[in-house]
Amino acid sequence: MRGGTQRSQHGETSEALYLSSGFVYASAAQGEARTAGDAEGYVYGRFGNPTVAMLEDRLALIEGAEACQATATGMAAVFAALMSQLRAGDHVVASRVMFGACYVVIDELLPRYGITSELVDGTDLAAWERALRPETRCVFLESPGNPTMAIVDIAAVSALAHGVGARVVVDNVLGMPMVQCPLALGADVVVYSTTKHIDGQGRCLGGAVLGSGDFVEGELVPFMRTTGPIMSPFNAWVMLKGLETLELRQTRMCETATRLATFVEAHPAVDAVYYPGLPGHPQHALAMRQMSRGSSVIAFDFAGGRNAAFRFLDSLSLIDISNNLGDAKSLATHPASTTHQKIGADARDELGIGDGLVRLSVGLEAASDLEADLEQALGAATDR
Ligand SMILES: Cc1ncc(COP(=O)(O)O)c(C=O)c1O
């Protein structure tokens, strides 16, 4: 709520928005000293900004990290976290179930730069063990994985990765801040799309990378300053406001998600439900060891495939059809035709993303209203 605040001489209660691309020096010598890092003070918007710094400091406190770098989007966070530490000849191992754009970065983009990558079933520790090798520099995983909510044992995979000297990068978007703390479980770096729960009200794109001071200051910051995918001060200000209600919103969303997952699981129109908070989830026990709640996202499968899924989506009257998640408004997604369209049918098969799969991001509407909307749309999905 308050950590990291840099209150100005005006004594404002809400954090100040420093919408400035540059900063002036009192003298030429001061400019030289700040640029060399020998004097405190801001230099240029791409290198740092007081509003962005407030967000970074607060996020680091929340995550229990030594340092944080905010980024323009979640994908900028993922890409910078990897590219700032990888070199040609390095090897990356990643858990297969992940957001479509992350999959493209690992599977297509990294190999273009001579970095080999290998995708494994993240739930299978023996598969991680087989894939890790001395040249593995980085392990990347999302848990729960978007969109099938598969759970990776973060502590066990971190121990295996550290055995070969690799760093573990966790995309904690679906784990959610405070609900799952990857650094405390042994991971080295955490990335967020702050577009999701941290803004949480569908306004701005943003991202963050958190880790040790050595990694963030020594490797990531120089990469970010030169390549430039930084967060705007305006977006940082919106995210700071989002952080003030983050815990309240997440708690409510997860409680409603548990109720809706239980409801959907019992509905005859649905073939399978994937929600780590349900006892029927194959990794429920592990999920509850490493997460304090079951997440705000539910996935479920229609045996009737794409037609049933589309009938369901088109019948929703309160819940919107959209790609985003973590919003105050509940949003439903058909991953195969949207977020995971680009990876192709074969990759989707490997990830377990069928044409009947729907992802539901649970928002802050009354749980009874959401349940009523699901009930009528599930009924419509099986009508024909
Ligand atoms: C798990 C996960 N990681 C990363 C991203 C990318 O975030 P952004 O859209 O802010 O770039 C998303 C969603 O878009 C996501 O769901």
Short mmCIF file of C-alpha atoms and ligand atoms in Angstrom, two decimals:
data_model
loop_
_atom_site.label_atom_id
_atom_site.label_comp_id
_atom_site.label_asym_id
_atom_site.label_seq_id
_atom_site.Cartn_x
_atom_site.Cartn_y
_atom_site.Cartn_z
CA MET A 1 0.00 0.00 0.00
CA ARG A 2 2.72 2.45 0.99
CA GLY A 3 6.08 0.83 0.31
CA GLY A 4 8.34 2.67 -2.13
CA THR A 5 6.39 5.94 -2.00
CA GLN A 6 8.50 8.99 -2.85
CA ARG A 7 6.30 11.82 -1.56
CA SER A 8 7.11 15.21 -3.11
CA GLN A 9 7.40 18.55 -1.30
CA HIS A 10 3.63 19.01 -1.85
CA GLY A 11 2.68 16.16 0.47
CA GLU A 12 0.25 14.46 -1.93
CA THR A 13 -1.59 11.36 -0.62
CA SER A 14 -1.76 9.63 -4.01
CA GLU A 15 1.59 8.92 -5.65
CA ALA A 16 2.71 11.69 -8.00
CA LEU A 17 2.67 11.11 -11.74
CA TYR A 18 5.96 12.38 -13.19
CA LEU A 19 5.03 12.49 -16.86
CA SER A 20 8.40 13.62 -18.15
CA SER A 21 10.64 12.12 -20.80
CA GLY A 22 13.80 13.83 -19.58
CA PHE A 23 15.38 15.43 -16.51
CA VAL A 24 17.53 18.55 -16.25
CA TYR A 25 20.95 18.83 -14.63
CA ALA A 26 22.02 21.67 -12.35
CA SER A 27 25.36 21.71 -14.17
CA ALA A 28 27.23 19.96 -16.97
CA ALA A 29 29.35 18.23 -14.35
CA GLN A 30 26.22 16.86 -12.70
CA GLY A 31 25.08 15.47 -16.06
CA GLU A 32 28.41 13.70 -16.44
CA ALA A 33 28.33 12.33 -12.89
CA ARG A 34 24.74 11.04 -13.14
CA THR A 35 25.44 9.44 -16.50
CA ALA A 36 28.47 7.67 -15.06
CA GLY A 37 26.40 6.51 -12.07
CA ASP A 38 28.59 8.50 -9.68
CA ALA A 39 25.74 10.77 -8.52
CA GLU A 40 22.13 10.08 -7.53
CA GLY A 41 19.39 11.42 -9.79
CA TYR A 42 17.41 10.73 -12.91
CA VAL A 43 18.96 11.02 -16.37
CA TYR A 44 16.42 10.17 -19.06
CA GLY A 45 13.01 8.46 -19.17
CA ARG A 46 14.33 5.27 -20.76
CA PHE A 47 16.75 4.86 -17.83
CA GLY A 48 14.30 5.54 -15.01
CA ASN A 49 11.45 7.70 -13.73
CA PRO A 50 10.26 8.41 -10.15
CA THR A 51 6.70 7.11 -10.72
CA VAL A 52 8.02 3.93 -12.34
CA ALA A 53 10.57 3.58 -9.51
CA MET A 54 7.76 3.74 -6.92
CA LEU A 55 6.00 0.87 -8.68
CA GLU A 56 9.22 -1.15 -8.97
CA ASP A 57 10.06 -0.70 -5.29
CA ARG A 58 6.55 -1.65 -4.19
CA LEU A 59 6.42 -4.72 -6.42
CA ALA A 60 9.82 -5.84 -5.07
CA LEU A 61 8.49 -5.53 -1.50
CA ILE A 62 5.35 -7.52 -2.35
CA GLU A 63 7.32 -10.26 -4.12
CA GLY A 64 10.15 -10.42 -1.56
CA ALA A 65 12.66 -9.66 -4.34
CA GLU A 66 15.84 -7.60 -4.07
CA ALA A 67 15.06 -5.67 -7.25
CA CYS A 68 12.45 -5.08 -9.95
CA GLN A 69 12.41 -3.70 -13.47
CA ALA A 70 9.06 -2.60 -14.92
CA THR A 71 8.49 -3.21 -18.63
CA ALA A 72 6.12 -2.04 -21.38
CA THR A 73 4.13 -5.30 -21.49
CA GLY A 74 4.20 -8.79 -20.04
CA MET A 75 5.81 -10.08 -23.24
CA ALA A 76 8.55 -7.43 -22.93
CA ALA A 77 9.17 -8.80 -19.41
CA VAL A 78 9.39 -12.41 -20.65
CA PHE A 79 11.63 -11.54 -23.61
CA ALA A 80 13.96 -9.25 -21.64
CA ALA A 81 14.23 -11.68 -18.71
CA LEU A 82 15.45 -14.35 -21.15
CA MET A 83 17.46 -12.36 -23.71
CA SER A 84 19.36 -10.34 -21.11
CA GLN A 85 20.97 -13.53 -19.80
CA LEU A 86 21.18 -15.85 -22.83
CA ARG A 87 23.93 -16.14 -25.45
CA ALA A 88 24.31 -18.17 -28.64
CA GLY A 89 25.13 -21.76 -27.65
CA ASP A 90 22.98 -21.68 -24.50
CA HIS A 91 20.15 -24.13 -23.95
CA VAL A 92 16.72 -23.44 -22.46
CA VAL A 93 14.24 -25.94 -21.04
CA ALA A 94 10.62 -24.89 -20.66
CA SER A 95 7.38 -26.36 -19.48
CA ARG A 96 5.20 -26.90 -22.55
CA VAL A 97 1.92 -25.43 -21.29
CA MET A 98 2.23 -21.67 -21.57
CA PHE A 99 0.71 -18.56 -23.09
CA GLY A 100 0.88 -18.61 -26.93
CA ALA A 101 3.32 -15.69 -27.34
CA CYS A 102 5.69 -17.16 -24.69
CA TYR A 103 5.61 -20.42 -26.66
CA VAL A 104 6.59 -18.59 -29.86
CA VAL A 105 9.48 -16.81 -28.08
CA ILE A 106 10.89 -20.08 -26.70
CA ASP A 107 10.14 -22.35 -29.63
CA GLU A 108 10.75 -20.03 -32.61
CA LEU A 109 12.57 -16.82 -31.68
CA LEU A 110 15.35 -18.09 -29.36
CA PRO A 111 16.58 -20.70 -31.89
CA ARG A 112 17.02 -17.87 -34.46
CA TYR A 113 19.77 -16.50 -32.23
CA GLY A 114 21.54 -19.84 -31.74
CA ILE A 115 19.84 -20.60 -28.42
CA THR A 116 18.41 -24.11 -28.43
CA SER A 117 15.20 -24.81 -26.56
CA GLU A 118 13.44 -27.91 -25.41
CA LEU A 119 9.84 -28.21 -24.25
CA VAL A 120 8.89 -30.78 -21.63
CA ASP A 121 5.79 -31.95 -19.83
CA GLY A 122 6.25 -29.62 -16.86
CA THR A 123 4.33 -31.94 -14.55
CA ASP A 124 6.87 -34.77 -15.07
CA LEU A 125 10.03 -34.35 -12.97
CA ALA A 126 11.77 -37.18 -14.83
CA ALA A 127 11.24 -35.25 -18.10
CA TRP A 128 12.92 -32.17 -16.59
CA GLU A 129 15.80 -34.31 -15.38
CA ARG A 130 16.30 -35.81 -18.84
CA ALA A 131 16.20 -32.41 -20.58
CA LEU A 132 18.58 -30.48 -18.28
CA ARG A 133 22.22 -30.47 -19.40
CA PRO A 134 25.44 -28.60 -18.52
CA GLU A 135 24.77 -25.93 -21.18
CA THR A 136 21.21 -25.31 -19.89
CA ARG A 137 21.38 -21.71 -18.79
CA CYS A 138 17.73 -21.07 -18.16
CA VAL A 139 14.53 -22.85 -17.21
CA PHE A 140 11.21 -21.17 -18.02
CA LEU A 141 7.87 -22.19 -16.61
CA GLU A 142 4.36 -20.98 -16.05
CA SER A 143 2.40 -22.47 -13.14
CA PRO A 144 -0.53 -22.73 -13.36
CA GLY A 145 0.00 -22.93 -17.13
CA ASN A 146 -2.18 -20.86 -19.42
CA PRO A 147 -4.74 -22.14 -20.35
CA THR A 148 -4.96 -25.73 -19.06
CA MET A 149 -3.99 -24.85 -15.45
CA ALA A 150 -1.31 -27.57 -15.27
CA ILE A 151 0.87 -27.22 -12.17
CA VAL A 152 4.67 -27.42 -12.10
CA ASP A 153 6.47 -28.28 -8.85
CA ILE A 154 8.48 -25.04 -8.61
CA ALA A 155 10.66 -26.14 -5.67
CA ALA A 156 11.57 -29.51 -7.22
CA VAL A 157 12.27 -28.07 -10.69
CA SER A 158 14.35 -25.26 -9.15
CA ALA A 159 16.47 -27.81 -7.27
CA LEU A 160 17.03 -29.83 -10.47
CA ALA A 161 17.85 -26.70 -12.51
CA HIS A 162 20.29 -25.41 -9.91
CA GLY A 163 22.01 -28.79 -10.05
CA VAL A 164 23.18 -27.95 -13.60
CA GLY A 165 23.73 -24.25 -12.84
CA ALA A 166 20.59 -23.00 -14.65
CA ARG A 167 18.44 -20.07 -13.53
CA VAL A 168 14.70 -20.57 -13.10
CA VAL A 169 12.35 -17.95 -14.56
CA VAL A 170 8.69 -18.26 -13.51
CA ASP A 171 5.82 -16.49 -15.28
CA ASN A 172 3.56 -15.98 -12.24
CA VAL A 173 0.56 -14.43 -14.00
CA LEU A 174 -1.83 -17.27 -13.16
CA GLY A 175 -0.08 -18.02 -9.86
CA MET A 176 -0.79 -14.39 -8.94
CA PRO A 177 1.23 -12.08 -6.67
CA MET A 178 1.01 -12.99 -2.97
CA VAL A 179 -0.99 -16.15 -3.83
CA GLN A 180 2.17 -17.88 -5.08
CA CYS A 181 5.71 -16.68 -4.28
CA PRO A 182 8.11 -18.42 -6.70
CA LEU A 183 11.26 -16.83 -5.21
CA ALA A 184 10.41 -18.30 -1.79
CA LEU A 185 9.97 -21.69 -3.49
CA GLY A 186 13.49 -21.52 -4.97
CA ALA A 187 13.03 -19.78 -8.34
CA ASP A 188 15.49 -17.06 -9.37
CA VAL A 189 13.40 -14.69 -11.47
CA VAL A 190 9.67 -13.88 -11.54
CA VAL A 191 7.92 -12.20 -14.46
CA TYR A 192 4.47 -10.64 -14.59
CA SER A 193 2.16 -9.24 -17.16
CA THR A 194 0.94 -6.40 -14.92
CA THR A 195 -1.76 -5.96 -17.56
CA LYS A 196 -3.57 -8.76 -15.72
CA HIS A 197 -4.38 -8.72 -11.96
CA ILE A 198 -2.02 -5.86 -11.04
CA ASP A 199 -3.84 -3.29 -13.18
CA GLY A 200 -6.87 -5.52 -12.85
CA GLN A 201 -9.28 -3.07 -14.38
CA GLY A 202 -8.55 -3.45 -18.07
CA ARG A 203 -6.80 -0.10 -18.61
CA CYS A 204 -3.09 -0.43 -19.33
CA LEU A 205 -0.49 -2.88 -20.60
CA GLY A 206 2.59 -3.46 -18.49
CA GLY A 207 5.05 -6.01 -17.15
CA ALA A 208 7.65 -6.58 -14.46
CA VAL A 209 10.76 -8.70 -13.87
CA LEU A 210 11.86 -9.40 -10.29
CA GLY A 211 14.95 -11.11 -8.95
CA SER A 212 18.29 -10.62 -7.25
CA GLY A 213 20.04 -7.25 -7.33
CA ASP A 214 22.92 -8.87 -9.24
CA PHE A 215 20.63 -10.13 -12.01
CA VAL A 216 18.33 -7.10 -12.27
CA GLU A 217 20.96 -4.37 -11.93
CA GLY A 218 23.85 -6.24 -13.52
CA GLU A 219 22.21 -7.98 -16.49
CA LEU A 220 18.62 -6.88 -17.04
CA VAL A 221 18.85 -3.10 -16.53
CA PRO A 222 21.70 -2.60 -19.06
CA PHE A 223 19.69 -4.67 -21.60
CA MET A 224 16.51 -2.66 -20.95
CA ARG A 225 18.24 0.72 -21.12
CA THR A 226 19.71 -0.07 -24.49
CA THR A 227 16.80 -1.89 -26.10
CA GLY A 228 14.08 0.31 -24.54
CA PRO A 229 10.92 -1.73 -23.74
CA ILE A 230 10.27 0.23 -20.53
CA MET A 231 6.96 1.04 -18.82
CA SER A 232 5.48 4.52 -19.28
CA PRO A 233 5.09 6.64 -16.11
CA PHE A 234 1.35 6.91 -16.76
CA ASN A 235 0.95 3.13 -16.88
CA ALA A 236 3.11 2.80 -13.74
CA TRP A 237 0.82 5.23 -11.95
CA VAL A 238 -2.25 3.20 -12.96
CA MET A 239 -0.50 0.01 -11.75
CA LEU A 240 0.33 1.69 -8.40
CA LYS A 241 -3.38 2.41 -7.95
CA GLY A 242 -4.13 -1.22 -8.90
CA LEU A 243 -1.73 -2.52 -6.23
CA GLU A 244 -3.76 -0.76 -3.52
CA THR A 245 -6.70 -3.12 -4.10
CA LEU A 246 -4.82 -6.14 -5.48
CA GLU A 247 -5.14 -8.41 -2.48
CA LEU A 248 -8.84 -7.63 -1.96
CA ARG A 249 -9.64 -8.17 -5.63
CA GLN A 250 -7.64 -11.39 -5.89
CA THR A 251 -9.20 -12.86 -2.76
CA ARG A 252 -12.72 -12.18 -4.02
CA MET A 253 -11.93 -13.42 -7.55
CA CYS A 254 -10.45 -16.68 -6.25
CA GLU A 255 -13.41 -17.29 -3.93
CA THR A 256 -15.87 -16.75 -6.79
CA ALA A 257 -13.71 -18.89 -9.11
CA THR A 258 -13.85 -21.79 -6.62
CA ARG A 259 -17.65 -21.52 -6.45
CA LEU A 260 -17.99 -21.35 -10.25
CA ALA A 261 -15.53 -24.21 -10.85
CA THR A 262 -17.58 -26.39 -8.47
CA PHE A 263 -20.76 -25.40 -10.32
CA VAL A 264 -19.30 -26.06 -13.78
CA GLU A 265 -17.79 -29.39 -12.69
CA ALA A 266 -21.26 -30.67 -11.76
CA HIS A 267 -22.86 -29.52 -15.04
CA PRO A 268 -23.59 -32.29 -17.58
CA ALA A 269 -22.65 -30.05 -20.57
CA VAL A 270 -19.03 -29.98 -19.45
CA ASP A 271 -16.65 -32.85 -20.05
CA ALA A 272 -13.78 -31.80 -17.76
CA VAL A 273 -12.89 -28.84 -15.52
CA TYR A 274 -9.31 -27.69 -14.86
CA TYR A 275 -9.05 -25.64 -11.68
CA PRO A 276 -6.19 -26.24 -9.20
CA GLY A 277 -8.45 -25.32 -6.25
CA LEU A 278 -10.74 -28.31 -6.89
CA PRO A 279 -9.88 -31.61 -5.17
CA GLY A 280 -10.42 -33.33 -8.55
CA HIS A 281 -7.50 -31.45 -10.20
CA PRO A 282 -4.70 -34.02 -10.75
CA GLN A 283 -2.17 -31.82 -8.92
CA HIS A 284 -4.50 -30.32 -6.32
CA ALA A 285 -2.24 -31.28 -3.38
CA LEU A 286 0.87 -29.75 -5.01
CA ALA A 287 -1.10 -26.64 -6.03
CA MET A 288 -2.28 -26.10 -2.47
CA ARG A 289 1.31 -26.53 -1.20
CA GLN A 290 2.66 -23.78 -3.41
CA MET A 291 -0.40 -21.51 -3.79
CA SER A 292 -2.57 -20.07 -1.03
CA ARG A 293 -5.61 -20.05 -3.38
CA GLY A 294 -6.71 -21.82 -6.53
CA SER A 295 -6.26 -18.85 -8.96
CA SER A 296 -8.94 -16.71 -10.62
CA VAL A 297 -8.91 -18.64 -13.89
CA ILE A 298 -10.87 -21.80 -14.69
CA ALA A 299 -10.67 -23.87 -17.88
CA PHE A 300 -13.24 -26.40 -19.04
CA ASP A 301 -13.77 -28.69 -21.99
CA PHE A 302 -16.88 -29.37 -24.02
CA ALA A 303 -17.13 -32.86 -25.46
CA GLY A 304 -19.03 -31.21 -28.33
CA GLY A 305 -15.78 -29.50 -29.39
CA ARG A 306 -15.59 -26.13 -31.13
CA ASN A 307 -19.31 -25.93 -31.95
CA ALA A 308 -20.36 -26.42 -28.33
CA ALA A 309 -17.67 -24.01 -27.10
CA PHE A 310 -18.74 -21.33 -29.61
CA ARG A 311 -22.44 -21.85 -28.75
CA PHE A 312 -21.55 -21.40 -25.08
CA LEU A 313 -19.50 -18.23 -25.71
CA ASP A 314 -22.11 -16.70 -28.01
CA SER A 315 -24.84 -17.36 -25.42
CA LEU A 316 -23.10 -15.51 -22.57
CA SER A 317 -24.92 -12.32 -21.67
CA LEU A 318 -22.95 -10.92 -18.71
CA ILE A 319 -19.50 -12.41 -19.24
CA ASP A 320 -17.62 -10.91 -22.23
CA ILE A 321 -15.68 -12.83 -24.89
CA SER A 322 -12.13 -11.43 -24.78
CA ASN A 323 -8.44 -12.45 -24.78
CA ASN A 324 -7.52 -10.71 -21.54
CA LEU A 325 -7.60 -12.11 -18.00
CA GLY A 326 -7.33 -10.79 -14.45
CA ASP A 327 -9.84 -8.00 -15.19
CA ALA A 328 -12.59 -6.89 -12.78
CA LYS A 329 -14.99 -7.94 -15.55
CA SER A 330 -15.28 -11.69 -16.11
CA LEU A 331 -13.91 -12.68 -19.52
CA ALA A 332 -14.22 -15.91 -21.49
CA THR A 333 -11.71 -17.02 -24.11
CA HIS A 334 -11.53 -19.75 -26.74
CA PRO A 335 -7.74 -20.39 -26.63
CA ALA A 336 -7.56 -22.59 -29.76
CA SER A 337 -8.87 -19.80 -32.01
CA THR A 338 -7.37 -16.77 -30.22
CA THR A 339 -4.52 -16.79 -27.64
CA HIS A 340 -3.07 -20.06 -28.97
CA GLN A 341 -4.11 -19.78 -32.63
CA LYS A 342 -0.60 -18.92 -33.89
CA ILE A 343 1.14 -22.00 -32.42
CA GLY A 344 -0.80 -24.35 -34.75
CA ALA A 345 -2.91 -27.47 -34.29
CA ASP A 346 -0.01 -29.89 -33.60
CA ALA A 347 1.42 -27.76 -30.80
CA ARG A 348 -2.06 -27.24 -29.37
CA ASP A 349 -2.53 -31.03 -29.28
CA GLU A 350 0.74 -31.39 -27.35
CA LEU A 351 -0.37 -28.69 -24.89
CA GLY A 352 -3.76 -30.31 -24.38
CA ILE A 353 -5.65 -27.37 -25.89
CA GLY A 354 -8.61 -28.94 -27.66
CA ASP A 355 -11.18 -27.13 -29.79
CA GLY A 356 -13.73 -27.56 -26.99
CA LEU A 357 -11.59 -25.79 -24.37
CA VAL A 358 -12.83 -22.52 -22.85
CA ARG A 359 -10.85 -20.36 -20.40
CA LEU A 360 -12.82 -18.25 -17.93
CA SER A 361 -11.18 -15.37 -16.08
CA VAL A 362 -13.38 -14.67 -13.08
CA GLY A 363 -13.94 -11.02 -12.20
CA LEU A 364 -15.66 -9.09 -9.45
CA GLU A 365 -19.33 -9.32 -10.43
CA ALA A 366 -21.71 -10.96 -7.94
CA ALA A 367 -21.02 -14.71 -7.90
CA SER A 368 -24.75 -15.44 -8.21
CA ASP A 369 -25.00 -13.34 -11.40
CA LEU A 370 -22.00 -15.13 -12.90
CA GLU A 371 -23.41 -18.54 -11.98
CA ALA A 372 -26.75 -17.65 -13.58
CA ASP A 373 -25.00 -16.55 -16.79
CA LEU A 374 -22.94 -19.76 -16.90
CA GLU A 375 -26.05 -21.86 -16.27
CA GLN A 376 -28.01 -20.39 -19.16
CA ALA A 377 -25.02 -20.45 -21.56
CA LEU A 378 -24.11 -24.04 -20.63
CA GLY A 379 -27.72 -24.98 -21.28
CA ALA A 380 -27.58 -23.29 -24.70
CA ALA A 381 -24.30 -25.08 -25.52
CA THR A 382 -26.05 -28.46 -25.29
CA ASP A 383 -29.36 -27.40 -26.86
CA ARG A 384 -28.57 -28.66 -30.35
C1 LIG B 1 0.75 -16.13 -18.66
C2 LIG B 1 0.96 -14.90 -19.50
N1 LIG B 1 2.20 -14.43 -19.69
C3 LIG B 1 2.43 -13.32 -20.43
C4 LIG B 1 1.40 -12.64 -21.04
C5 LIG B 1 1.71 -11.44 -21.88
O1 LIG B 1 1.32 -10.26 -21.27
P1 LIG B 1 1.06 -8.91 -22.09
O2 LIG B 1 -0.18 -9.09 -22.88
O3 LIG B 1 0.98 -7.87 -21.02
O4 LIG B 1 2.25 -8.71 -22.98
C6 LIG B 1 0.09 -13.11 -20.87
C7 LIG B 1 -1.09 -12.47 -21.48
O5 LIG B 1 -1.19 -11.77 -22.40
C8 LIG B 1 -0.14 -14.27 -20.08
O6 LIG B 1 -1.38 -14.76 -19.89
#
